[in-house]
């Protein structure tokens, strides 16, 4: 019997960010392994014209939840969606809902965040810092609360090379930052943002670091733990391999590469690709929830959820395997054949951006114009290159994360819990994982049918022929122009022709 699964039985659990990538997998696992839990409260806002109920309905009816419905047929009754907007005061939660949350919650998993790298500082502070502070305040009023688990990121201190499971202070106190956001206007905030974030690459990593400081400072008597995952990728095993539902991290780039838009990237092939499957993060999160509530460690423990020190894989190997999978299961209607290069040199990278990315986009737009259609490829390419430039920071460096707490927790689990809540990435086979990841991107993000593979392969063969024809035509034109202008080129050309005739006659 799993002690962790039994622990969540009969519990009332509050999850923020339950509609996000990690939140959904967390809910799925909870319902599947502890179907006798009392209730999961989720804080949900309305979005894209959908009510909170419609959003929950959509999640529960997705493929991710198919197994849950078998184990926990009354899952609809056990999920309680509470309207909340984490950008608002008291999260805009109604009085009755707030009362229920305060009096019933046993465990909190705080997953909500803005993960955008380019969010204005004001917005990132609101969600990643102020909302965390408010949630802690709520937690301090919950008499039945046993544990508060905060999800941060392994990159909150990416300005360091070696990162321990401790909280590193930022130069300016989070409270001062929160206060200043109230009276500074947007223009001034934009001006001081680079100074505040210092040697971090974006507002995301900076505000996640501030969020951790807030957790430390406002923890009071709460039983708190912080989890720091690295780059979260598709599921490894559960509920099935390869599930992914957003474009963050590598997923968007896999699409861009598979569709032939992205053919080169400024990345260091030997740098560690610290990817971690989302189900591994969820298993560790649930184990931490149990451990924190039952063992009540004296201080706030931080758990690194990373792969690099247990089972390292580098970007070169990853890119190679991604390309190998495209050979087997190509994406449909590719713009160009997937064929890509890693370069560490900025000038080479700019050259490839011009030749391999921008030029084909301009030519394609020209073709669209000629055929009376609206050009769109250059715009799309510019956005893609902007996205890639923001991710480049993370594919040109390696970090070392110490994992004492994570290893300690692993050793505390019973063999059954180690199996059911497996977060031991030493068992992960990268080649298999990446292949399933690419397949998952094709199935769950692009919604492409496997039956379309022969047609996709045929399309790639056509693109290869067009590529050869284009190159041959380009060569002949260049040669023709050269011959017309240079006696030397003409002499070379006639010499080659004579040699060919000579050898053919022998
Ligand atoms: C030796 C062999 C060689 C082989 C070489 C092969 C190599 C070349 C090809 C590469 C093949 C791929 C191989 C894998 C390599 C992958 C590298 C992956 C790097 C990943 C690094 C991630 C680091 C994360 C570290 C921190 C982790 C965290 O803690 S947080 C989670 C991560 N957060 C994010 O990822 C958020 C990032 N996104 C954003 O911040 C924003 O979306 C944006 C700023 C990037 C863009 O914002 P914008 O306002 O312009 O637009 P938006 O509306 O958001 O989207 C615009 C369009 O772009 C699409 N989109 C969005 N995100 C991505 C993405 N990550 N990748 C690609 N495309 C993306 C989005 O859908 C929009 O599209 P349209 O709607 O069509 O316009
Ligand atoms: N993905 C990754 O690679 C990594 C993620 N992390 C951390 O893991 C956690 C979860 O990330 P992930 O699931 O990938 O992120 P997602 O972007 O997929 O999910 C974010 C969640 O936060 C919710 N949210 C955002 N703003 C508000 C708001 N104003 N009110 C209510 N809810 C809001 C979103 O709701 P809605 O659906 O309404 O937008 C969504 O449910 C985050 O804390 C992130 O920092 C850490 C390392 C890597």
Coordinates of C-alpha atoms and ligand atoms in Angstrom, one line a residue:
X1 CA 0.0 0.0 0.0
X2 CA 1.4 3.4 -0.9
X3 CA 1.7 5.6 2.2
X4 CA 1.6 8.8 0.0
X5 CA -1.6 7.8 -1.8
X6 CA -3.2 6.9 1.6
X7 CA -2.1 10.2 3.1
X8 CA -4.1 12.2 0.5
X9 CA -7.2 10.1 1.2
X10 CA -10.0 12.2 2.8
X11 CA -8.0 15.4 2.3
X12 CA -9.2 18.8 1.0
X13 CA -6.6 20.1 -1.4
X14 CA -6.2 23.5 -2.8
X15 CA -4.4 23.9 -6.2
X16 CA -3.6 27.2 -7.9
X17 CA -2.7 27.0 -11.6
X18 CA -4.7 23.8 -12.0
X19 CA -5.6 24.8 -15.6
X20 CA -1.9 25.0 -16.5
X21 CA 0.4 22.3 -17.8
X22 CA 1.7 21.1 -14.5
X23 CA -1.5 21.7 -12.6
X24 CA -3.5 19.4 -14.8
X25 CA -1.0 16.5 -14.4
X26 CA -1.0 17.1 -10.7
X27 CA -4.8 16.8 -10.4
X28 CA -4.8 13.8 -12.7
X29 CA -2.3 11.9 -10.5
X30 CA -4.1 12.9 -7.3
X31 CA -7.4 11.6 -8.5
X32 CA -5.9 8.4 -10.0
X33 CA -3.8 7.4 -7.0
X34 CA -6.1 8.8 -4.2
X35 CA -9.6 8.5 -5.5
X36 CA -10.9 8.7 -1.9
X37 CA -9.6 12.2 -1.4
X38 CA -12.3 14.5 -0.2
X39 CA -12.2 17.5 -2.6
X40 CA -9.8 19.4 -4.8
X41 CA -10.4 23.1 -4.8
X42 CA -9.1 24.8 -7.8
X43 CA -8.8 28.6 -8.2
X44 CA -9.8 29.3 -11.8
X45 CA -10.5 32.5 -13.8
X46 CA -12.7 32.8 -16.8
X47 CA -10.8 32.8 -20.0
X48 CA -11.4 33.0 -23.8
X49 CA -15.2 33.3 -23.3
X50 CA -15.3 30.1 -21.1
X51 CA -16.8 30.1 -17.6
X52 CA -14.9 28.4 -14.8
X53 CA -17.2 25.4 -15.1
X54 CA -16.7 25.1 -18.8
X55 CA -13.0 25.1 -18.3
X56 CA -13.2 22.3 -15.8
X57 CA -15.5 20.3 -18.0
X58 CA -13.0 20.6 -20.8
X59 CA -10.1 19.4 -18.7
X60 CA -12.1 16.5 -17.2
X61 CA -13.2 15.4 -20.7
X62 CA -9.7 15.5 -22.2
X63 CA -7.6 12.5 -23.0
X64 CA -5.4 13.2 -20.0
X65 CA -8.2 12.3 -17.7
X66 CA -9.4 9.1 -19.4
X67 CA -7.8 6.8 -16.8
X68 CA -9.1 8.9 -13.9
X69 CA -12.7 8.4 -15.0
X70 CA -12.2 4.6 -14.7
X71 CA -10.7 4.8 -11.2
X72 CA -12.7 7.7 -9.9
X73 CA -16.1 7.8 -11.7
X74 CA -17.4 10.6 -9.5
X75 CA -14.4 12.9 -10.2
X76 CA -16.8 15.7 -11.3
X77 CA -18.2 15.8 -7.7
X78 CA -14.7 15.9 -6.1
X79 CA -13.5 18.9 -8.0
X80 CA -14.7 22.3 -6.8
X81 CA -13.8 25.2 -9.2
X82 CA -13.7 28.5 -7.3
X83 CA -13.7 31.7 -9.4
X84 CA -10.5 33.6 -8.6
X85 CA -8.2 36.0 -10.3
X86 CA -4.8 36.1 -8.7
X87 CA -4.2 39.6 -10.0
X88 CA -7.1 41.0 -7.8
X89 CA -7.3 41.8 -4.1
X90 CA -8.2 38.7 -2.1
X91 CA -8.1 37.0 -5.5
X92 CA -11.7 38.3 -6.1
X93 CA -12.9 35.2 -4.3
X94 CA -16.5 35.4 -2.9
X95 CA -17.0 35.6 0.9
X96 CA -18.6 32.2 1.1
X97 CA -16.0 30.5 -1.0
X98 CA -13.2 32.1 1.0
X99 CA -14.8 30.9 4.2
X100 CA -15.0 27.4 2.9
X101 CA -11.4 27.5 1.7
X102 CA -10.1 28.9 5.0
X103 CA -12.0 26.3 7.1
X104 CA -11.4 23.2 5.1
X105 CA -8.1 23.2 3.3
X106 CA -5.5 20.6 4.4
X107 CA -2.9 21.0 1.7
X108 CA -2.0 23.8 -0.8
X109 CA -0.1 23.3 -4.0
X110 CA 0.8 26.8 -5.4
X111 CA 1.5 26.3 -9.1
X112 CA 0.0 29.4 -10.6
X113 CA 2.5 31.8 -12.2
X114 CA 3.2 33.8 -15.3
X115 CA 6.0 31.9 -17.1
X116 CA 6.4 34.4 -19.9
X117 CA 9.9 35.6 -20.2
X118 CA 8.9 39.0 -21.6
X119 CA 6.2 40.0 -19.1
X120 CA 6.4 43.6 -17.9
X121 CA 7.8 43.6 -14.4
X122 CA 4.6 45.0 -12.9
X123 CA 2.6 42.0 -14.1
X124 CA 5.3 39.4 -13.2
X125 CA 5.6 40.9 -9.7
X126 CA 1.8 40.8 -9.2
X127 CA 1.5 37.2 -10.1
X128 CA 4.8 35.6 -9.0
X129 CA 5.4 37.7 -5.9
X130 CA 2.3 39.6 -4.6
X131 CA -0.1 36.7 -5.2
X132 CA 2.3 34.3 -3.4
X133 CA 2.3 36.7 -0.5
X134 CA -1.5 36.9 -0.4
X135 CA -1.8 33.1 -0.6
X136 CA 0.5 32.8 2.3
X137 CA -1.6 35.2 4.3
X138 CA -4.7 33.1 3.4
X139 CA -2.8 29.9 4.4
X140 CA -1.9 31.4 7.8
X141 CA -5.7 31.6 8.5
X142 CA -6.3 28.0 7.7
X143 CA -6.6 26.0 11.0
X144 CA -6.5 22.6 9.2
X145 CA -3.5 23.3 6.9
X146 CA -0.8 20.7 7.1
X147 CA 1.5 21.7 4.2
X148 CA 2.0 24.5 1.7
X149 CA 4.0 23.5 -1.4
X150 CA 5.3 26.3 -3.5
X151 CA 6.4 25.6 -7.1
X152 CA 9.3 27.7 -8.1
X153 CA 11.9 27.1 -10.8
X154 CA 15.5 25.8 -10.9
X155 CA 16.3 28.9 -12.9
X156 CA 15.3 31.4 -10.2
X157 CA 19.1 31.7 -9.5
X158 CA 20.3 31.2 -13.1
X159 CA 22.8 34.0 -12.6
X160 CA 24.8 31.5 -10.5
X161 CA 26.5 28.4 -11.9
X162 CA 26.3 26.1 -8.9
X163 CA 23.0 26.3 -7.1
X164 CA 22.3 24.8 -3.7
X165 CA 18.9 24.0 -2.1
X166 CA 18.9 27.3 -0.3
X167 CA 17.2 30.6 -0.9
X168 CA 19.5 33.2 -2.3
X169 CA 18.5 36.8 -1.4
X170 CA 18.0 39.4 -4.1
X171 CA 19.6 42.9 -3.5
X172 CA 16.2 44.7 -3.2
X173 CA 13.7 43.3 -0.6
X174 CA 10.5 41.9 -2.2
X175 CA 8.3 44.1 0.0
X176 CA 10.0 47.2 -1.4
X177 CA 9.5 46.0 -5.0
X178 CA 5.8 45.2 -4.3
X179 CA 5.3 48.7 -2.7
X180 CA 7.1 50.5 -5.5
X181 CA 4.9 48.8 -8.1
X182 CA 2.0 50.6 -6.5
X183 CA 3.2 54.1 -7.2
X184 CA 5.7 53.9 -10.0
X185 CA 4.3 54.5 -13.5
X186 CA 4.9 51.9 -16.3
X187 CA 7.5 54.0 -18.1
X188 CA 9.7 54.3 -15.0
X189 CA 9.3 50.6 -14.2
X190 CA 10.4 49.7 -17.7
X191 CA 13.4 51.9 -17.3
X192 CA 14.5 50.4 -14.0
X193 CA 13.7 46.8 -14.9
X194 CA 17.2 45.9 -16.4
X195 CA 18.8 47.3 -13.2
X196 CA 16.6 45.3 -11.0
X197 CA 16.9 42.0 -12.8
X198 CA 20.7 42.5 -13.0
X199 CA 22.4 39.5 -14.5
X200 CA 19.2 37.4 -14.8
X201 CA 17.9 37.1 -18.4
X202 CA 14.3 38.1 -17.8
X203 CA 11.5 39.2 -15.4
X204 CA 10.3 35.6 -15.0
X205 CA 13.4 34.2 -13.3
X206 CA 13.8 37.4 -11.2
X207 CA 10.2 37.4 -9.9
X208 CA 10.4 33.7 -9.2
X209 CA 13.5 34.4 -7.0
X210 CA 11.5 37.2 -5.2
X211 CA 8.6 34.8 -4.8
X212 CA 10.9 32.4 -2.9
X213 CA 12.1 35.2 -0.6
X214 CA 8.5 36.0 0.1
X215 CA 7.8 32.4 1.0
X216 CA 10.8 32.4 3.4
X217 CA 9.9 35.7 5.0
X218 CA 6.2 35.1 5.4
X219 CA 6.3 31.5 6.3
X220 CA 5.5 32.1 10.0
X221 CA 4.4 28.8 11.6
X222 CA 3.4 27.3 8.3
X223 CA 4.8 24.0 7.1
X224 CA 6.3 25.0 3.8
X225 CA 8.4 23.4 1.1
X226 CA 9.7 24.8 -2.3
X227 CA 10.1 22.7 -5.4
X228 CA 12.4 23.9 -8.2
X229 CA 11.9 22.0 -11.5
X230 CA 14.2 22.7 -14.4
X231 CA 12.8 22.7 -18.0
X232 CA 9.5 20.8 -17.7
X233 CA 8.7 18.6 -20.7
X234 CA 6.1 16.1 -21.8
X235 CA 5.1 13.1 -19.7
X236 CA 7.6 10.3 -19.4
X237 CA 5.2 7.5 -18.3
X238 CA 2.0 8.7 -16.7
X239 CA -0.8 8.6 -17.4
X240 CA 0.8 7.8 -20.8
X241 CA 4.0 8.9 -22.5
X242 CA 4.4 12.0 -24.5
X243 CA 1.5 14.1 -23.2
X244 CA 2.0 17.9 -23.6
X245 CA -0.4 20.7 -24.1
X246 CA 1.5 23.9 -24.4
X247 CA 4.3 25.5 -26.4
X248 CA 6.6 26.4 -23.6
X249 CA 10.1 25.3 -23.3
X250 CA 11.2 22.9 -26.0
X251 CA 7.7 22.0 -27.3
X252 CA 7.3 25.1 -29.5
X253 CA 10.8 24.7 -30.9
X254 CA 10.1 21.1 -31.7
X255 CA 7.1 22.2 -33.8
X256 CA 9.1 25.0 -35.5
X257 CA 11.9 22.5 -36.3
X258 CA 9.5 19.7 -37.5
X259 CA 7.7 22.1 -39.7
X260 CA 11.0 23.2 -41.2
X261 CA 10.7 26.8 -40.0
X262 CA 13.6 26.6 -37.6
X263 CA 16.7 25.0 -39.2
X264 CA 19.5 26.4 -37.0
X265 CA 19.9 27.6 -33.5
X266 CA 22.6 29.3 -31.5
X267 CA 23.1 26.6 -29.0
X268 CA 26.0 24.7 -27.4
X269 CA 25.7 21.0 -28.3
X270 CA 27.7 20.0 -25.2
X271 CA 25.7 22.1 -22.7
X272 CA 23.4 20.1 -20.5
X273 CA 19.8 20.0 -21.6
X274 CA 18.2 19.9 -18.1
X275 CA 14.8 18.7 -19.1
X276 CA 12.5 17.0 -16.6
X277 CA 9.3 15.2 -17.5
X278 CA 6.2 16.8 -16.0
X279 CA 5.0 13.5 -14.4
X280 CA 8.4 13.3 -12.5
X281 CA 7.8 16.8 -11.2
X282 CA 4.3 15.9 -10.1
X283 CA 5.5 12.7 -8.3
X284 CA 8.1 14.6 -6.4
X285 CA 5.6 17.3 -5.6
X286 CA 3.1 14.8 -4.1
X287 CA 5.9 13.1 -2.2
X288 CA 7.1 16.5 -0.8
X289 CA 3.5 17.3 0.2
X290 CA 3.3 14.1 2.2
X291 CA 6.8 14.4 3.7
X292 CA 6.2 18.1 4.7
X293 CA 2.9 17.3 6.4
X294 CA 3.9 14.1 8.2
X295 CA 7.5 14.8 9.1
X296 CA 7.2 18.6 9.6
X297 CA 10.8 19.6 8.9
X298 CA 12.0 22.4 11.2
X299 CA 12.9 24.7 8.3
X300 CA 11.6 25.3 4.8
X301 CA 13.2 22.6 2.6
X302 CA 13.9 23.2 -1.1
X303 CA 13.9 20.4 -3.5
X304 CA 15.6 20.5 -6.9
X305 CA 13.8 18.6 -9.5
X306 CA 16.5 18.4 -12.2
X307 CA 18.0 15.7 -14.4
X308 CA 21.5 16.9 -15.1
X309 CA 23.3 15.5 -12.1
X310 CA 21.5 12.1 -12.2
X311 CA 21.2 11.4 -15.9
X312 CA 22.7 14.2 -18.1
X313 CA 21.7 14.6 -21.7
X314 CA 23.1 17.5 -23.8
X315 CA 21.4 19.7 -26.4
X316 CA 23.4 18.1 -29.3
X317 CA 22.1 14.6 -28.5
X318 CA 18.6 15.9 -27.9
X319 CA 18.6 17.8 -31.3
X320 CA 20.0 14.7 -33.1
X321 CA 17.3 12.5 -31.6
X322 CA 14.6 15.0 -32.4
X323 CA 15.7 15.1 -36.1
X324 CA 15.9 11.3 -36.2
X325 CA 12.3 11.1 -35.0
X326 CA 11.2 13.5 -37.7
X327 CA 12.5 11.0 -40.2
X328 CA 10.2 8.3 -38.8
X329 CA 7.2 10.5 -38.0
X330 CA 7.3 13.7 -40.0
X331 CA 4.9 16.5 -39.3
X332 CA 2.4 17.3 -42.0
X333 CA 2.6 20.1 -44.5
X334 CA 6.1 21.2 -43.6
X335 CA 7.4 24.5 -45.0
X336 CA 10.9 23.1 -45.6
X337 CA 12.6 19.8 -44.8
X338 CA 13.7 19.6 -41.1
X339 CA 17.5 19.9 -41.2
X340 CA 19.2 21.8 -38.6
X341 CA 22.5 23.0 -37.1
X342 CA 23.8 24.1 -33.8
X343 CA 26.2 27.0 -33.9
X344 CA 27.9 28.8 -31.0
X345 CA 29.1 31.6 -33.1
X346 CA 27.0 34.7 -33.3
X347 CA 28.1 35.7 -36.8
X348 CA 27.5 32.2 -38.2
X349 CA 24.1 32.2 -36.4
X350 CA 23.2 35.6 -38.1
X351 CA 24.3 34.2 -41.4
X352 CA 22.0 31.1 -41.0
X353 CA 19.2 33.3 -39.9
X354 CA 19.5 35.3 -43.1
X355 CA 20.0 32.4 -45.5
X356 CA 18.0 29.6 -43.8
X357 CA 15.2 31.6 -42.1
X358 CA 14.6 35.0 -43.5
X359 CA 15.4 34.5 -47.2
X360 CA 13.0 31.5 -47.6
X361 CA 10.3 33.5 -45.8
X362 CA 10.8 36.5 -48.1
X363 CA 10.7 34.2 -51.2
X364 CA 7.6 32.5 -50.0
X365 CA 5.8 35.8 -49.3
X366 CA 6.8 36.9 -52.8
X367 CA 5.1 33.7 -54.1
X368 CA 2.0 34.4 -52.0
X369 CA 1.8 37.9 -53.4
X370 CA 2.2 36.7 -56.9
X371 CA -0.7 34.3 -56.4
X372 CA -2.9 37.0 -54.9
X373 CA -2.6 35.9 -51.3
X374 CA -1.7 37.8 -48.2
X375 CA 2.0 37.5 -47.2
X376 CA 2.5 36.1 -43.7
X377 CA 5.7 34.1 -43.5
X378 CA 8.1 37.0 -42.8
X379 CA 6.0 38.1 -39.8
X380 CA 5.8 34.6 -38.5
X381 CA 9.5 34.1 -39.0
X382 CA 10.3 37.3 -37.1
X383 CA 8.2 36.2 -34.1
X384 CA 9.8 32.8 -34.1
X385 CA 13.3 34.3 -34.2
X386 CA 12.4 36.6 -31.3
X387 CA 11.2 33.5 -29.3
X388 CA 14.4 31.6 -30.1
X389 CA 16.5 34.6 -29.0
X390 CA 14.8 34.5 -25.6
X391 CA 15.4 30.8 -25.2
X392 CA 19.0 31.0 -26.3
X393 CA 20.3 31.9 -22.8
X394 CA 19.2 28.5 -21.6
X395 CA 20.7 26.4 -24.3
X396 CA 24.2 27.9 -24.1
X397 CA 25.0 27.4 -20.5
X398 CA 25.1 24.5 -18.0
X399 CA 24.2 24.6 -14.4
X400 CA 24.9 22.3 -11.4
X401 CA 22.1 21.9 -8.9
X402 CA 22.7 20.1 -5.7
X403 CA 20.0 17.6 -4.8
X404 CA 20.6 16.5 -1.2
X405 CA 17.0 17.0 -0.2
X406 CA 15.6 15.3 -3.2
X407 CA 17.9 12.3 -2.6
X408 CA 17.0 12.3 1.1
X409 CA 13.3 12.2 0.2
X410 CA 13.9 9.3 -2.2
X411 CA 15.6 7.3 0.5
X412 CA 12.7 8.0 2.9
X413 CA 10.1 6.5 0.5
X414 CA 8.9 2.8 0.8
X415 CA 9.7 0.6 -2.2
X416 CA 6.0 0.9 -3.1
X417 CA 6.0 4.7 -3.0
X418 CA 9.3 4.8 -5.0
X419 CA 7.3 2.9 -7.7
X420 CA 4.0 4.8 -7.6
X421 CA 5.6 8.2 -7.1
X422 CA 8.8 7.6 -9.1
X423 CA 11.0 10.7 -9.4
X424 CA 14.2 8.8 -10.1
X425 CA 15.3 10.1 -13.5
X426 CA 18.3 7.8 -13.5
X427 CA 15.8 5.3 -15.0
X428 CA 14.9 7.6 -17.9
X429 CA 16.0 6.5 -21.3
X430 CA 16.5 9.8 -23.2
X431 CA 16.2 8.4 -26.7
X432 CA 12.9 6.8 -25.9
X433 CA 11.7 9.8 -24.0
X434 CA 12.5 12.3 -26.8
X435 CA 10.9 10.0 -29.4
X436 CA 7.7 9.9 -27.4
X437 CA 7.9 13.7 -26.8
X438 CA 8.0 14.4 -30.5
X439 CA 5.2 11.9 -31.1
X440 CA 3.2 13.7 -28.3
X441 CA 3.8 17.1 -29.9
X442 CA 2.4 15.7 -33.2
X443 CA -0.6 14.0 -31.6
X444 CA -1.6 16.3 -28.7
X445 CA -0.4 19.8 -29.8
X446 CA -0.6 19.6 -33.6
X447 CA -3.6 17.1 -33.5
X448 CA -2.1 15.3 -36.5
X449 CA -3.3 11.8 -37.3
X450 CA -0.7 9.0 -37.7
X451 CA -2.6 7.9 -40.8
X452 CA -1.2 11.0 -42.5
X453 CA 2.5 9.9 -42.2
X454 CA 2.8 8.5 -45.8
X455 CA 1.5 11.7 -47.2
X456 CA 3.8 13.8 -45.0
X457 CA 6.8 11.7 -46.2
X458 CA 5.7 12.2 -49.8
X459 CA 5.4 16.0 -49.1
X460 CA 9.0 16.0 -47.8
X461 CA 10.3 14.1 -50.9
X462 CA 8.6 16.8 -53.0
X463 CA 10.3 19.5 -50.9
X464 CA 13.7 17.8 -51.4
X465 CA 13.2 17.7 -55.2
X466 CA 12.2 21.4 -55.2
X467 CA 15.3 22.1 -53.1
X468 CA 17.6 20.3 -55.6
X469 CA 15.9 21.9 -58.6
X470 CA 16.2 25.4 -56.9
X471 CA 19.9 24.8 -56.1
X472 CA 20.6 23.5 -59.7
X473 CA 18.8 26.5 -61.2
X474 CA 20.7 28.9 -59.0
X475 CA 24.0 27.3 -59.9
X476 CA 23.3 27.4 -63.6
X477 CA 22.2 31.1 -63.5
X478 CA 25.3 32.0 -61.5
X479 CA 27.5 30.1 -63.9
X480 CA 25.8 31.6 -66.9
X481 CA 26.3 35.1 -65.6
X482 CA 29.9 34.3 -64.8
X483 CA 30.6 32.9 -68.2
X484 CA 29.1 35.9 -69.9
X485 CA 31.4 38.2 -67.9
X486 CA 34.7 36.4 -67.6
X487 CA 37.1 34.9 -70.2
X488 CA 38.7 32.9 -67.5
X489 CA 35.4 31.2 -66.5
X490 CA 34.7 30.5 -70.2
X491 CA 38.1 28.8 -70.5
X492 CA 37.5 26.7 -67.4
X493 CA 34.0 25.8 -68.7
X494 CA 35.3 24.7 -72.1
X495 CA 38.2 22.8 -70.5
X496 CA 35.7 20.8 -68.3
X497 CA 33.6 20.1 -71.4
X498 CA 36.6 18.9 -73.4
X499 CA 37.7 16.7 -70.6
X500 CA 34.2 15.2 -70.3
X501 CA 34.0 14.5 -74.0
X502 CA 37.5 13.0 -74.0
X503 CA 36.7 10.6 -71.2
X504 CA 33.3 9.7 -72.6
X505 CA 34.9 8.7 -76.0
X506 CA 37.5 6.4 -74.4
Ligands
LIG1 C1 23.9 17.6 -33.6 C2 22.5 17.6 -34.1 C3 22.0 18.9 -34.5 C4 20.6 19.0 -34.6 C5 20.2 20.4 -34.5 C6 18.7 20.7 -34.4 C7 18.5 22.1 -33.8 C8 17.7 23.0 -34.4 C9 16.3 22.9 -34.3 C10 15.9 22.8 -32.9 C11 15.2 21.5 -32.7 C12 14.6 21.4 -31.4 C13 15.4 20.6 -30.5 C14 15.1 20.8 -29.1 C15 15.9 22.0 -28.7 C16 15.0 22.8 -27.9 C17 15.6 23.9 -27.2 C18 14.6 24.4 -26.1 C19 15.1 25.4 -25.3 C20 14.2 25.6 -24.1 C21 14.7 26.4 -23.2 C22 13.6 26.8 -22.1 C23 14.2 27.3 -21.0 C24 13.2 27.4 -19.9 C25 13.9 27.8 -18.7 C26 13.0 28.2 -17.6 C27 11.9 27.1 -17.3 C28 10.8 27.7 -16.5 O1 10.9 27.8 -15.4 S1 9.4 28.4 -17.2 C29 8.7 27.7 -18.5 C30 9.3 28.2 -19.7 N1 8.6 29.3 -20.2 C31 8.5 29.5 -21.4 O2 9.0 28.7 -22.2 C32 7.8 30.7 -21.9 C33 8.4 31.2 -23.1 N2 7.5 32.0 -23.9 C34 7.4 33.3 -23.8 O3 7.9 33.9 -22.9 C35 6.5 34.0 -24.9 O4 5.7 33.1 -25.5 C36 7.5 34.6 -25.9 C37 8.1 35.8 -25.3 C38 8.5 33.6 -26.4 C39 6.7 35.0 -27.2 O5 5.8 36.0 -26.8 P1 4.8 36.8 -27.9 O6 4.0 37.8 -27.2 O7 5.6 37.2 -29.1 O8 3.8 35.8 -28.4 P2 3.0 34.6 -27.9 O9 1.6 35.0 -28.1 O10 3.4 34.1 -26.5 O11 3.4 33.5 -29.0 C40 3.8 34.0 -30.3 C41 3.9 32.8 -31.2 O12 5.0 32.0 -30.8 C42 4.5 30.7 -30.4 N3 5.3 30.3 -29.2 C43 5.1 30.6 -27.9 N4 6.1 30.1 -27.2 C44 6.9 29.4 -28.0 C45 8.0 28.6 -27.8 N5 8.5 28.3 -26.6 N6 8.6 28.1 -28.9 C46 8.1 28.3 -30.2 N7 7.0 29.0 -30.4 C47 6.4 29.6 -29.3 C48 3.1 31.0 -30.1 O13 2.3 29.8 -30.2 C49 2.7 32.0 -31.1 O14 2.4 31.4 -32.3 P3 1.3 32.0 -33.3 O15 0.0 32.0 -32.5 O16 1.3 31.1 -34.4 O17 1.7 33.4 -33.6
LIG2 N1 6.8 24.8 -17.6 C1 8.1 24.8 -17.1 O1 9.0 24.6 -17.9 C2 8.4 25.2 -15.7 C3 7.4 25.7 -14.9 N2 7.8 26.0 -13.6 C4 6.8 26.5 -12.6 O2 5.8 25.5 -12.5 C5 4.5 26.2 -12.3 C6 3.5 25.8 -13.2 O3 4.0 26.1 -14.6 P1 3.2 25.6 -15.8 O4 2.1 24.7 -15.5 O5 4.2 25.2 -16.8 O6 2.6 27.0 -16.3 P2 1.3 27.4 -17.2 O7 1.5 28.7 -17.8 O8 0.9 26.2 -18.0 O9 0.1 27.5 -16.1 C7 0.0 28.7 -15.3 C8 -1.2 28.6 -14.4 O10 -1.3 29.8 -13.6 C9 -2.6 30.3 -13.8 N3 -2.7 31.7 -13.7 C10 -2.0 32.6 -14.3 N4 -2.4 33.9 -14.0 C11 -3.5 33.7 -13.2 C12 -4.4 34.6 -12.6 N5 -4.3 35.9 -12.7 N6 -5.4 34.1 -11.9 C13 -5.6 32.8 -11.7 N7 -4.7 31.9 -12.3 C14 -3.7 32.3 -13.0 C15 -3.0 29.9 -15.2 O11 -4.4 30.0 -15.4 P3 -5.1 30.2 -16.8 O12 -5.2 28.9 -17.4 O13 -6.3 30.9 -16.5 O14 -4.1 31.1 -17.6 C16 -2.5 28.5 -15.3 O15 -3.4 27.6 -14.6 C17 4.9 27.7 -12.3 O16 5.0 28.1 -11.0 C18 6.2 27.8 -13.0 O17 6.9 28.9 -12.6 C19 9.1 25.8 -13.1 C20 10.0 25.3 -14.0 C21 9.8 25.0 -15.4

